[in-house]
PDB file of C-alpha atoms and ligand atoms in Angstrom:
ATOM      1  CA  UNK A1111       0.361 -26.314  10.026  1.00  0.00           C
ATOM      2  CA  UNK A1112       2.771 -23.362   9.607  1.00  0.00           C
ATOM      3  CA  UNK A1113       3.224 -20.631  12.102  1.00  0.00           C
ATOM      4  CA  UNK A1114       1.430 -18.364   9.936  1.00  0.00           C
ATOM      5  CA  UNK A1115      -1.963 -20.222   9.897  1.00  0.00           C
ATOM      6  CA  UNK A1116      -1.861 -19.879  13.891  1.00  0.00           C
ATOM      7  CA  UNK A1117      -2.390 -16.291  13.369  1.00  0.00           C
ATOM      8  CA  UNK A1118      -5.823 -14.707  12.332  1.00  0.00           C
ATOM      9  CA  UNK A1119      -5.424 -12.712   8.686  1.00  0.00           C
ATOM     10  CA  UNK A1120      -7.526 -10.195   7.420  1.00  0.00           C
ATOM     11  CA  UNK A1121      -6.885 -10.942   3.689  1.00  0.00           C
ATOM     12  CA  UNK A1122      -6.627  -7.744   1.660  1.00  0.00           C
ATOM     13  CA  UNK A1123      -8.659  -9.787  -1.111  1.00  0.00           C
ATOM     14  CA  UNK A1124      -5.987  -9.217  -3.577  1.00  0.00           C
ATOM     15  CA  UNK A1125      -4.563 -12.837  -4.275  1.00  0.00           C
ATOM     16  CA  UNK A1126      -1.124 -12.063  -4.829  1.00  0.00           C
ATOM     17  CA  UNK A1127      -0.722  -9.600  -2.227  1.00  0.00           C
ATOM     18  CA  UNK A1128      -1.864 -11.846   0.155  1.00  0.00           C
ATOM     19  CA  UNK A1129       0.494 -14.427  -1.160  1.00  0.00           C
ATOM     20  CA  UNK A1130       2.971 -12.129  -0.626  1.00  0.00           C
ATOM     21  CA  UNK A1131       1.990 -11.314   3.116  1.00  0.00           C
ATOM     22  CA  UNK A1132       1.486 -14.972   3.779  1.00  0.00           C
ATOM     23  CA  UNK A1133      -2.258 -14.805   3.840  1.00  0.00           C
ATOM     24  CA  UNK A1134      -2.780 -10.961   4.323  1.00  0.00           C
ATOM     25  CA  UNK A1135      -2.304  -8.493   6.990  1.00  0.00           C
ATOM     26  CA  UNK A1136      -2.657  -9.580  10.714  1.00  0.00           C
ATOM     27  CA  UNK A1137      -6.017  -8.848  12.404  1.00  0.00           C
ATOM     28  CA  UNK A1138      -5.930  -5.500  13.969  1.00  0.00           C
ATOM     29  CA  UNK A1139      -2.737  -4.247  12.510  1.00  0.00           C
ATOM     30  CA  UNK A1140      -1.687  -1.470  10.440  1.00  0.00           C
ATOM     31  CA  UNK A1141      -0.201  -1.507   6.989  1.00  0.00           C
ATOM     32  CA  UNK A1142       1.345   1.591   5.592  1.00  0.00           C
ATOM     33  CA  UNK A1143       1.580   1.961   1.939  1.00  0.00           C
ATOM     34  CA  UNK A1144       4.227   4.232   0.841  1.00  0.00           C
ATOM     35  CA  UNK A1145       4.918   5.394  -2.878  1.00  0.00           C
ATOM     36  CA  UNK A1146       5.325   8.429  -5.051  1.00  0.00           C
ATOM     37  CA  UNK A1147       2.339  10.283  -6.682  1.00  0.00           C
ATOM     38  CA  UNK A1148       0.253   8.129  -9.024  1.00  0.00           C
ATOM     39  CA  UNK A1149       2.084   4.828  -7.905  1.00  0.00           C
ATOM     40  CA  UNK A1150      -1.477   3.097  -7.082  1.00  0.00           C
ATOM     41  CA  UNK A1151      -1.773   3.726  -3.294  1.00  0.00           C
ATOM     42  CA  UNK A1152      -5.254   5.117  -3.389  1.00  0.00           C
ATOM     43  CA  UNK A1153      -6.174   1.951  -5.778  1.00  0.00           C
ATOM     44  CA  UNK A1154      -4.438  -0.495  -3.305  1.00  0.00           C
ATOM     45  CA  UNK A1155      -6.332   0.878  -0.533  1.00  0.00           C
ATOM     46  CA  UNK A1156      -9.805   1.114  -2.320  1.00  0.00           C
ATOM     47  CA  UNK A1157      -9.206  -2.645  -3.153  1.00  0.00           C
ATOM     48  CA  UNK A1158      -8.252  -3.458   0.463  1.00  0.00           C
ATOM     49  CA  UNK A1159     -11.913  -2.045   1.421  1.00  0.00           C
ATOM     50  CA  UNK A1160     -13.978  -3.109  -1.771  1.00  0.00           C
ATOM     51  CA  UNK A1161     -12.942  -6.686  -1.325  1.00  0.00           C
ATOM     52  CA  UNK A1162     -13.424  -6.571   2.455  1.00  0.00           C
ATOM     53  CA  UNK A1163     -17.114  -5.643   2.059  1.00  0.00           C
ATOM     54  CA  UNK A1164     -17.411  -8.462  -0.892  1.00  0.00           C
ATOM     55  CA  UNK A1165     -15.790 -10.882   2.218  1.00  0.00           C
ATOM     56  CA  UNK A1166     -18.595  -9.534   4.312  1.00  0.00           C
ATOM     57  CA  UNK A1167     -16.390  -7.016   6.537  1.00  0.00           C
ATOM     58  CA  UNK A1168     -17.466  -3.493   6.498  1.00  0.00           C
ATOM     59  CA  UNK A1169     -15.352  -0.470   6.041  1.00  0.00           C
ATOM     60  CA  UNK A1170     -14.572   2.757   6.665  1.00  0.00           C
ATOM     61  CA  UNK A1171     -12.543   5.153   4.320  1.00  0.00           C
ATOM     62  CA  UNK A1172     -11.330   8.336   5.563  1.00  0.00           C
ATOM     63  CA  UNK A1173      -9.634  10.828   2.899  1.00  0.00           C
ATOM     64  CA  UNK A1174      -8.175  14.114   3.727  1.00  0.00           C
ATOM     65  CA  UNK A1175      -7.386  14.841  -0.211  1.00  0.00           C
ATOM     66  CA  UNK A1176     -10.008  13.256  -2.380  1.00  0.00           C
ATOM     67  CA  UNK A1177     -13.613  14.359  -2.782  1.00  0.00           C
ATOM     68  CA  UNK A1178     -15.745  11.171  -2.188  1.00  0.00           C
ATOM     69  CA  UNK A1179     -17.051  11.789  -5.677  1.00  0.00           C
ATOM     70  CA  UNK A1180     -13.526  11.302  -6.937  1.00  0.00           C
ATOM     71  CA  UNK A1181     -12.931   8.320  -4.934  1.00  0.00           C
ATOM     72  CA  UNK A1182     -16.317   6.801  -6.245  1.00  0.00           C
ATOM     73  CA  UNK A1183     -15.089   7.346  -9.903  1.00  0.00           C
ATOM     74  CA  UNK A1184     -11.615   6.024  -9.288  1.00  0.00           C
ATOM     75  CA  UNK A1185     -13.158   2.890  -7.473  1.00  0.00           C
ATOM     76  CA  UNK A1186     -15.462   2.531 -10.402  1.00  0.00           C
ATOM     77  CA  UNK A1187     -12.645   2.156 -12.792  1.00  0.00           C
ATOM     78  CA  UNK A1188     -11.214  -0.481 -10.803  1.00  0.00           C
ATOM     79  CA  UNK A1189     -14.404  -2.422 -10.831  1.00  0.00           C
ATOM     80  CA  UNK A1190     -15.572  -1.403  -7.486  1.00  0.00           C
ATOM     81  CA  UNK A1191     -19.036   0.219  -6.694  1.00  0.00           C
ATOM     82  CA  UNK A1192     -18.794   2.019  -3.929  1.00  0.00           C
ATOM     83  CA  UNK A1193     -22.013   3.998  -4.223  1.00  0.00           C
ATOM     84  CA  UNK A1194     -23.874   0.425  -3.752  1.00  0.00           C
ATOM     85  CA  UNK A1195     -21.722  -0.578  -0.666  1.00  0.00           C
ATOM     86  CA  UNK A1196     -22.783   2.686   0.861  1.00  0.00           C
ATOM     87  CA  UNK A1197     -26.396   1.860   0.309  1.00  0.00           C
ATOM     88  CA  UNK A1198     -26.225  -1.407   1.415  1.00  0.00           C
ATOM     89  CA  UNK A1199     -24.701   0.042   4.873  1.00  0.00           C
ATOM     90  CA  UNK A1200     -21.246  -1.848   4.608  1.00  0.00           C
ATOM     91  CA  UNK A1201     -19.135   1.456   3.462  1.00  0.00           C
ATOM     92  CA  UNK A1202     -18.785   4.763   4.952  1.00  0.00           C
ATOM     93  CA  UNK A1203     -16.543   7.465   3.538  1.00  0.00           C
ATOM     94  CA  UNK A1204     -15.547  10.548   5.581  1.00  0.00           C
ATOM     95  CA  UNK A1205     -13.927  13.478   3.775  1.00  0.00           C
ATOM     96  CA  UNK A1206     -12.352  15.372   6.688  1.00  0.00           C
ATOM     97  CA  UNK A1207      -9.559  17.778   7.533  1.00  0.00           C
ATOM     98  CA  UNK A1208      -6.883  15.937   9.469  1.00  0.00           C
ATOM     99  CA  UNK A1209      -7.103  18.326  12.648  1.00  0.00           C
ATOM    100  CA  UNK A1210     -10.823  17.496  12.878  1.00  0.00           C
ATOM    101  CA  UNK A1211     -10.078  13.545  12.397  1.00  0.00           C
ATOM    102  CA  UNK A1212      -7.013  13.645  14.980  1.00  0.00           C
ATOM    103  CA  UNK A1213      -9.203  15.139  17.505  1.00  0.00           C
ATOM    104  CA  UNK A1214     -12.260  13.176  17.122  1.00  0.00           C
ATOM    105  CA  UNK A1215     -10.259   9.916  16.786  1.00  0.00           C
ATOM    106  CA  UNK A1216      -9.125  10.330  20.297  1.00  0.00           C
ATOM    107  CA  UNK A1217     -12.546  11.477  21.869  1.00  0.00           C
ATOM    108  CA  UNK A1218     -14.531   8.750  23.524  1.00  0.00           C
ATOM    109  CA  UNK A1219     -17.679   8.502  21.750  1.00  0.00           C
ATOM    110  CA  UNK A1220     -16.571  10.744  19.216  1.00  0.00           C
ATOM    111  CA  UNK A1221     -16.803  10.649  15.087  1.00  0.00           C
ATOM    112  CA  UNK A1222     -14.514   7.620  14.733  1.00  0.00           C
ATOM    113  CA  UNK A1223     -16.120   5.467  17.667  1.00  0.00           C
ATOM    114  CA  UNK A1224     -19.827   6.398  16.414  1.00  0.00           C
ATOM    115  CA  UNK A1225     -19.133   5.424  12.801  1.00  0.00           C
ATOM    116  CA  UNK A1226     -17.171   2.127  13.831  1.00  0.00           C
ATOM    117  CA  UNK A1227     -20.144   1.301  15.652  1.00  0.00           C
ATOM    118  CA  UNK A1228     -22.860   2.008  13.651  1.00  0.00           C
ATOM    119  CA  UNK A1229     -21.419   0.464  10.483  1.00  0.00           C
ATOM    120  CA  UNK A1230     -19.689  -2.547  12.534  1.00  0.00           C
ATOM    121  CA  UNK A1231     -16.597  -1.746  10.612  1.00  0.00           C
ATOM    122  CA  UNK A1232     -13.841  -4.230  10.667  1.00  0.00           C
ATOM    123  CA  UNK A1233     -11.322  -2.392   8.241  1.00  0.00           C
ATOM    124  CA  UNK A1234      -9.966   1.244   7.759  1.00  0.00           C
ATOM    125  CA  UNK A1235      -8.284   3.179   4.751  1.00  0.00           C
ATOM    126  CA  UNK A1236      -6.851   6.208   5.552  1.00  0.00           C
ATOM    127  CA  UNK A1237      -5.585   7.975   2.542  1.00  0.00           C
ATOM    128  CA  UNK A1238      -2.892   9.787   3.364  1.00  0.00           C
ATOM    129  CA  UNK A1239      -1.086   9.743   6.817  1.00  0.00           C
ATOM    130  CA  UNK A1240       1.040  12.431   5.322  1.00  0.00           C
ATOM    131  CA  UNK A1241      -1.328  15.121   5.952  1.00  0.00           C
ATOM    132  CA  UNK A1242      -0.673  14.791   9.562  1.00  0.00           C
ATOM    133  CA  UNK A1243       2.389  16.553   8.904  1.00  0.00           C
ATOM    134  CA  UNK A1244       0.121  19.474   9.093  1.00  0.00           C
ATOM    135  CA  UNK A1245      -0.341  19.397  12.591  1.00  0.00           C
ATOM    136  CA  UNK A1246       3.324  19.572  13.850  1.00  0.00           C
ATOM    137  CA  UNK A1247       6.632  20.864  12.292  1.00  0.00           C
ATOM    138  CA  UNK A1248       8.725  19.080  14.885  1.00  0.00           C
ATOM    139  CA  UNK A1249       9.832  15.521  13.974  1.00  0.00           C
ATOM    140  CA  UNK A1250       9.569  14.342  17.468  1.00  0.00           C
ATOM    141  CA  UNK A1251       6.043  16.021  17.914  1.00  0.00           C
ATOM    142  CA  UNK A1252       5.444  14.398  14.471  1.00  0.00           C
ATOM    143  CA  UNK A1253       5.902  11.141  15.576  1.00  0.00           C
ATOM    144  CA  UNK A1254       4.046  11.202  18.852  1.00  0.00           C
ATOM    145  CA  UNK A1255       1.101  12.508  16.714  1.00  0.00           C
ATOM    146  CA  UNK A1256       1.653   9.488  14.437  1.00  0.00           C
ATOM    147  CA  UNK A1257       1.817   7.290  17.606  1.00  0.00           C
ATOM    148  CA  UNK A1258      -1.372   8.824  19.041  1.00  0.00           C
ATOM    149  CA  UNK A1259      -3.164   8.278  15.591  1.00  0.00           C
ATOM    150  CA  UNK A1260      -2.042   4.964  15.063  1.00  0.00           C
ATOM    151  CA  UNK A1261      -3.182   3.907  18.702  1.00  0.00           C
ATOM    152  CA  UNK A1262      -6.422   5.206  17.903  1.00  0.00           C
ATOM    153  CA  UNK A1263      -7.101   3.012  15.307  1.00  0.00           C
ATOM    154  CA  UNK A1264      -5.808  -0.205  17.189  1.00  0.00           C
ATOM    155  CA  UNK A1265      -8.015   0.687  19.930  1.00  0.00           C
ATOM    156  CA  UNK A1266     -11.156  -0.211  17.739  1.00  0.00           C
ATOM    157  CA  UNK A1267      -9.417  -3.357  16.669  1.00  0.00           C
ATOM    158  CA  UNK A1268      -9.858  -2.368  13.173  1.00  0.00           C
ATOM    159  CA  UNK A1269      -7.443  -3.883  10.268  1.00  0.00           C
ATOM    160  CA  UNK A1270      -6.007  -0.478   8.887  1.00  0.00           C
ATOM    161  CA  UNK A1271      -4.418   0.248   5.595  1.00  0.00           C
ATOM    162  CA  UNK A1272      -2.833   3.691   5.605  1.00  0.00           C
ATOM    163  CA  UNK A1273      -1.181   5.427   2.760  1.00  0.00           C
ATOM    164  CA  UNK A1274       1.955   7.790   2.881  1.00  0.00           C
ATOM    165  CA  UNK A1275       3.497   9.895   0.170  1.00  0.00           C
ATOM    166  CA  UNK A1276       7.010   9.345  -0.746  1.00  0.00           C
ATOM    167  CA  UNK A1277       8.479  12.578  -2.324  1.00  0.00           C
ATOM    168  CA  UNK A1278      10.890  10.717  -4.322  1.00  0.00           C
ATOM    169  CA  UNK A1279       9.616   9.555  -7.639  1.00  0.00           C
ATOM    170  CA  UNK A1280      12.363   6.758  -7.981  1.00  0.00           C
ATOM    171  CA  UNK A1281      15.517   6.531  -5.678  1.00  0.00           C
ATOM    172  CA  UNK A1282      16.068   5.763  -1.922  1.00  0.00           C
ATOM    173  CA  UNK A1283      13.387   4.946   0.004  1.00  0.00           C
ATOM    174  CA  UNK A1284      12.160   7.229   2.647  1.00  0.00           C
ATOM    175  CA  UNK A1285       9.739   4.789   4.416  1.00  0.00           C
ATOM    176  CA  UNK A1286      11.548   5.913   7.745  1.00  0.00           C
ATOM    177  CA  UNK A1287      10.507   9.388   7.629  1.00  0.00           C
ATOM    178  CA  UNK A1288       9.701  10.854  11.145  1.00  0.00           C
ATOM    179  CA  UNK A1289       9.597   7.082  11.957  1.00  0.00           C
ATOM    180  CA  UNK A1290       6.186   5.977  10.989  1.00  0.00           C
ATOM    181  CA  UNK A1291       7.751   2.860   9.739  1.00  0.00           C
ATOM    182  CA  UNK A1292       8.567   1.542  12.928  1.00  0.00           C
ATOM    183  CA  UNK A1293       5.135   2.003  14.550  1.00  0.00           C
ATOM    184  CA  UNK A1294       3.290   0.247  12.107  1.00  0.00           C
ATOM    185  CA  UNK A1295       3.273  -3.687  11.598  1.00  0.00           C
ATOM    186  CA  UNK A1296       3.879  -3.745   7.871  1.00  0.00           C
ATOM    187  CA  UNK A1297       5.102  -1.818   5.458  1.00  0.00           C
ATOM    188  CA  UNK A1298       4.446  -2.068   1.305  1.00  0.00           C
ATOM    189  CA  UNK A1299       6.592   0.057  -0.913  1.00  0.00           C
ATOM    190  CA  UNK A1300       5.037   1.164  -4.344  1.00  0.00           C
ATOM    191  CA  UNK A1301       7.916   2.381  -6.867  1.00  0.00           C
ATOM    192  CA  UNK A1302       8.248   3.445 -10.473  1.00  0.00           C
ATOM    193  CA  UNK A1303      10.809   1.488 -12.320  1.00  0.00           C
ATOM    194  CA  UNK A1304      12.488   2.609 -15.485  1.00  0.00           C
ATOM    195  CA  UNK A1305      13.092  -0.225 -17.434  1.00  0.00           C
ATOM    196  CA  UNK A1306      14.030  -0.532 -21.078  1.00  0.00           C
ATOM    197  CA  UNK A1307      12.950   3.008 -21.695  1.00  0.00           C
ATOM    198  CA  UNK A1308       9.565   2.621 -20.154  1.00  0.00           C
ATOM    199  CA  UNK A1309       8.221   2.951 -16.915  1.00  0.00           C
ATOM    200  CA  UNK A1310       6.897   0.041 -14.885  1.00  0.00           C
ATOM    201  CA  UNK A1311       5.849  -0.136 -11.322  1.00  0.00           C
ATOM    202  CA  UNK A1312       7.319  -2.401  -8.429  1.00  0.00           C
ATOM    203  CA  UNK A1313       5.604  -3.375  -5.474  1.00  0.00           C
ATOM    204  CA  UNK A1314       7.697  -5.097  -2.308  1.00  0.00           C
ATOM    205  CA  UNK A1315       6.658  -6.262   1.100  1.00  0.00           C
ATOM    206  CA  UNK A1316       9.208  -4.504   3.057  1.00  0.00           C
ATOM    207  CA  UNK A1317       8.379  -5.442   6.506  1.00  0.00           C
ATOM    208  CA  UNK A1318       5.620  -7.564   8.264  1.00  0.00           C
ATOM    209  CA  UNK A1319       5.716  -7.889  12.071  1.00  0.00           C
ATOM    210  CA  UNK A1320       5.350 -11.196  13.484  1.00  0.00           C
ATOM    211  CA  UNK A1321       5.158 -13.003  10.294  1.00  0.00           C
ATOM    212  CA  UNK A1322       7.367 -14.183   7.194  1.00  0.00           C
ATOM    213  CA  UNK A1323       6.510 -12.348   4.022  1.00  0.00           C
ATOM    214  CA  UNK A1324       7.625 -12.594   0.021  1.00  0.00           C
ATOM    215  CA  UNK A1325      11.060 -10.564  -0.109  1.00  0.00           C
ATOM    216  CA  UNK A1326      10.963 -10.175  -3.743  1.00  0.00           C
ATOM    217  CA  UNK A1327      10.431  -7.099  -5.500  1.00  0.00           C
ATOM    218  CA  UNK A1328       7.536  -7.971  -8.203  1.00  0.00           C
ATOM    219  CA  UNK A1329       6.178  -5.933 -10.965  1.00  0.00           C
ATOM    220  CA  UNK A1330       2.443  -4.728 -10.807  1.00  0.00           C
ATOM    221  CA  UNK A1331      -0.122  -3.035 -13.082  1.00  0.00           C
ATOM    222  CA  UNK A1332      -3.155  -0.869 -12.158  1.00  0.00           C
ATOM    223  CA  UNK A1333      -6.207  -2.534 -14.236  1.00  0.00           C
ATOM    224  CA  UNK A1334      -9.941  -2.145 -14.810  1.00  0.00           C
ATOM    225  CA  UNK A1335      -9.772  -5.480 -12.068  1.00  0.00           C
ATOM    226  CA  UNK A1336      -7.769  -3.916  -9.482  1.00  0.00           C
ATOM    227  CA  UNK A1337      -4.248  -4.436  -9.131  1.00  0.00           C
ATOM    228  CA  UNK A1338      -2.500  -7.236 -10.842  1.00  0.00           C
ATOM    229  CA  UNK A1339       0.853  -8.140  -9.019  1.00  0.00           C
ATOM    230  CA  UNK A1340       3.099 -10.133 -11.689  1.00  0.00           C
ATOM    231  CA  UNK A1341       6.390 -11.724 -11.495  1.00  0.00           C
ATOM    232  CA  UNK A1342       9.474 -10.839  -9.562  1.00  0.00           C
ATOM    233  CA  UNK A1343      11.881  -8.548 -11.420  1.00  0.00           C
ATOM    234  CA  UNK A1344      14.252 -11.732 -11.538  1.00  0.00           C
ATOM    235  CA  UNK A1345      17.168 -11.057 -13.826  1.00  0.00           C
ATOM    236  CA  UNK A1346      17.364  -7.227 -12.450  1.00  0.00           C
ATOM    237  CA  UNK A1347      19.249  -5.391  -9.432  1.00  0.00           C
ATOM    238  CA  UNK A1348      19.090  -2.241  -7.732  1.00  0.00           C
ATOM    239  CA  UNK A1349      14.989  -2.291  -8.929  1.00  0.00           C
ATOM    240  CA  UNK A1350      14.433  -0.042  -5.844  1.00  0.00           C
ATOM    241  CA  UNK A1351      16.926   2.646  -6.966  1.00  0.00           C
ATOM    242  CA  UNK A1352      14.236   3.081  -9.753  1.00  0.00           C
ATOM    243  CA  UNK A1353      16.844   2.333 -12.604  1.00  0.00           C
ATOM    244  CA  UNK A1354      17.391  -1.421 -12.313  1.00  0.00           C
ATOM    245  CA  UNK A1355      20.668  -3.031 -14.144  1.00  0.00           C
ATOM    246  CA  UNK A1356      20.454  -6.558 -15.629  1.00  0.00           C
ATOM    247  CA  UNK A1357      22.379  -8.934 -13.286  1.00  0.00           C
ATOM    248  CA  UNK A1358      26.144  -8.901 -14.080  1.00  0.00           C
ATOM    249  CA  UNK A1359      26.013 -12.547 -14.147  1.00  0.00           C
ATOM    250  CA  UNK A1360      23.254 -12.508 -17.221  1.00  0.00           C
ATOM    251  CA  UNK A1361      24.759  -9.619 -18.900  1.00  0.00           C
ATOM    252  CA  UNK A1362      27.858 -11.615 -18.603  1.00  0.00           C
ATOM    253  CA  UNK A1363      26.279 -14.823 -19.596  1.00  0.00           C
ATOM    254  CA  UNK A1364      24.568 -13.130 -22.810  1.00  0.00           C
ATOM    255  CA  UNK A1365      27.818 -11.938 -24.121  1.00  0.00           C
ATOM    256  CA  UNK A1366      29.967 -14.707 -23.305  1.00  0.00           C
ATOM    257  CA  UNK A1367      27.630 -17.639 -23.645  1.00  0.00           C
ATOM    258  CA  UNK A1368      26.684 -16.197 -27.368  1.00  0.00           C
ATOM    259  CA  UNK A1369      30.437 -16.020 -28.083  1.00  0.00           C
ATOM    260  CA  UNK A1370      30.883 -19.356 -26.801  1.00  0.00           C
ATOM    261  CA  UNK A1371      28.040 -20.796 -28.550  1.00  0.00           C
ATOM    262  CA  UNK A1372      29.241 -19.181 -32.001  1.00  0.00           C
ATOM    263  CA  UNK A1373      32.717 -20.437 -31.485  1.00  0.00           C
ATOM    264  CA  UNK A1374      31.055 -24.009 -30.968  1.00  0.00           C
ATOM    265  CA  UNK A1375      29.561 -23.710 -34.237  1.00  0.00           C
ATOM    266  CA  UNK A1376      32.872 -22.217 -35.728  1.00  0.00           C
ATOM    267  CA  UNK A1377      31.198 -18.866 -36.341  1.00  0.00           C
ATOM    268  CA  UNK A1378      33.261 -15.670 -36.456  1.00  0.00           C
ATOM    269  CA  UNK A1379      31.970 -12.942 -34.284  1.00  0.00           C
TER     270      UNK A1379
HETATM  271  N1  ATP B 876      -8.884   1.501 -14.178  1.00  0.00           N
HETATM  272  C1  ATP B 876      -7.306   1.740 -14.323  1.00  0.00           C
HETATM  273  N2  ATP B 876      -6.563   1.241 -15.523  1.00  0.00           N
HETATM  274  C2  ATP B 876      -5.636   1.615 -15.609  1.00  0.00           C
HETATM  275  N3  ATP B 876      -4.728   2.208 -14.820  1.00  0.00           N
HETATM  276  C3  ATP B 876      -5.495   2.830 -13.745  1.00  0.00           C
HETATM  277  C4  ATP B 876      -6.653   2.698 -13.341  1.00  0.00           C
HETATM  278  N4  ATP B 876      -7.268   3.361 -12.516  1.00  0.00           N
HETATM  279  C5  ATP B 876      -5.939   4.020 -12.138  1.00  0.00           C
HETATM  280  N5  ATP B 876      -4.844   3.918 -12.844  1.00  0.00           N
HETATM  281  C6  ATP B 876      -3.828   4.084 -12.868  1.00  0.00           C
HETATM  282  O1  ATP B 876      -3.453   4.626 -11.481  1.00  0.00           O
HETATM  283  C7  ATP B 876      -2.683   5.701 -11.342  1.00  0.00           C
HETATM  284  C8  ATP B 876      -3.332   6.367 -10.130  1.00  0.00           C
HETATM  285  O2  ATP B 876      -3.315   5.491  -8.833  1.00  0.00           O
HETATM  286  P1  ATP B 876      -3.536   6.290  -7.413  1.00  0.00           P
HETATM  287  O3  ATP B 876      -4.553   7.057  -7.545  1.00  0.00           O
HETATM  288  O4  ATP B 876      -3.939   5.081  -6.769  1.00  0.00           O
HETATM  289  O5  ATP B 876      -2.032   6.806  -7.046  1.00  0.00           O
HETATM  290  P2  ATP B 876      -1.734   7.426  -5.648  1.00  0.00           P
HETATM  291  O6  ATP B 876      -0.191   6.577  -5.575  1.00  0.00           O
HETATM  292  O7  ATP B 876      -2.659   7.148  -4.620  1.00  0.00           O
HETATM  293  O8  ATP B 876      -1.194   8.811  -5.897  1.00  0.00           O
HETATM  294  P3  ATP B 876      -1.343  10.258  -5.472  1.00  0.00           P
HETATM  295  O9  ATP B 876      -0.158  10.141  -4.401  1.00  0.00           O
HETATM  296  O10 ATP B 876      -1.353  11.211  -6.451  1.00  0.00           O
HETATM  297  O11 ATP B 876      -2.821  10.066  -4.706  1.00  0.00           O
HETATM  298  C9  ATP B 876      -3.131   6.652 -12.524  1.00  0.00           C
HETATM  299  O12 ATP B 876      -2.219   7.295 -12.696  1.00  0.00           O
HETATM  300  C10 ATP B 876      -3.230   5.551 -13.504  1.00  0.00           C
HETATM  301  O13 ATP B 876      -2.043   5.356 -14.114  1.00  0.00           O
HETATM  302 MG1   MG B 877      -3.852   8.458  -3.968  1.00  0.00          MG
END
């Protein structure tokens, strides 16, 4: 039995993501999903909650930006019926302000306590933690706010998926903004990648505490069946820069390999 099988996991339910995470996030852990607008952060969170419900784990969605109606519509386009899950008492959607949620999450017997208890929630999806920036300007204070917030989630033993906006569409990683990436157990990066004059999406498990994980950067698509993760960008480098180059060795082989083959056949190039 491998080390990863000795620890309890909460599979996201997305087969390929779980494979990348050696079985999925650890129970009671916090996973941060960082990405530019439209990369698929909300879709990933909706899938995590919906597949959890399908596997018998009630879930809570806390959104600071989308009206529940929009979430229902987005989830339906991915093949998940949140309304039905709510009717069955397996899901609650809370649309609130970061100020109220932050205060309530720290209050014993507050809104979070009550909802988690009533629902028997095992998972929580928070969209997005970037809104906490409204609560403090100073980076040190902001880090304290994030720390308190994450601890409030951990106190309930929930397995959490939290999104964070990355202001860069492509380019350098900014997951370390005011240190949230240090506070969480796992970090997933979603990126746009310009490839041969079209835009693809890339996914990477940047870190996963107390566990090994897939280190490759994979292509993914958002589809009517949820997030579909494909093959690694095997012959490219600099994928996270958003402008990958073909690996020099491949480019070399293409040019010189062709010449060598042509020469072998006696062709003139
Ligand atoms: N059913 C679907 N089929 C194909 N693509 C879809 C589907 N649903 C969503 N998408 C794609 O996913 C994108 C939006 O994903 P999502 O809302 O999860 O992004 P986000 O990272 O949360 O963005 P934001 O930061 O603006 O909240 C859309 O732009 C669309 O391209
Ligand atoms: Mg979103």
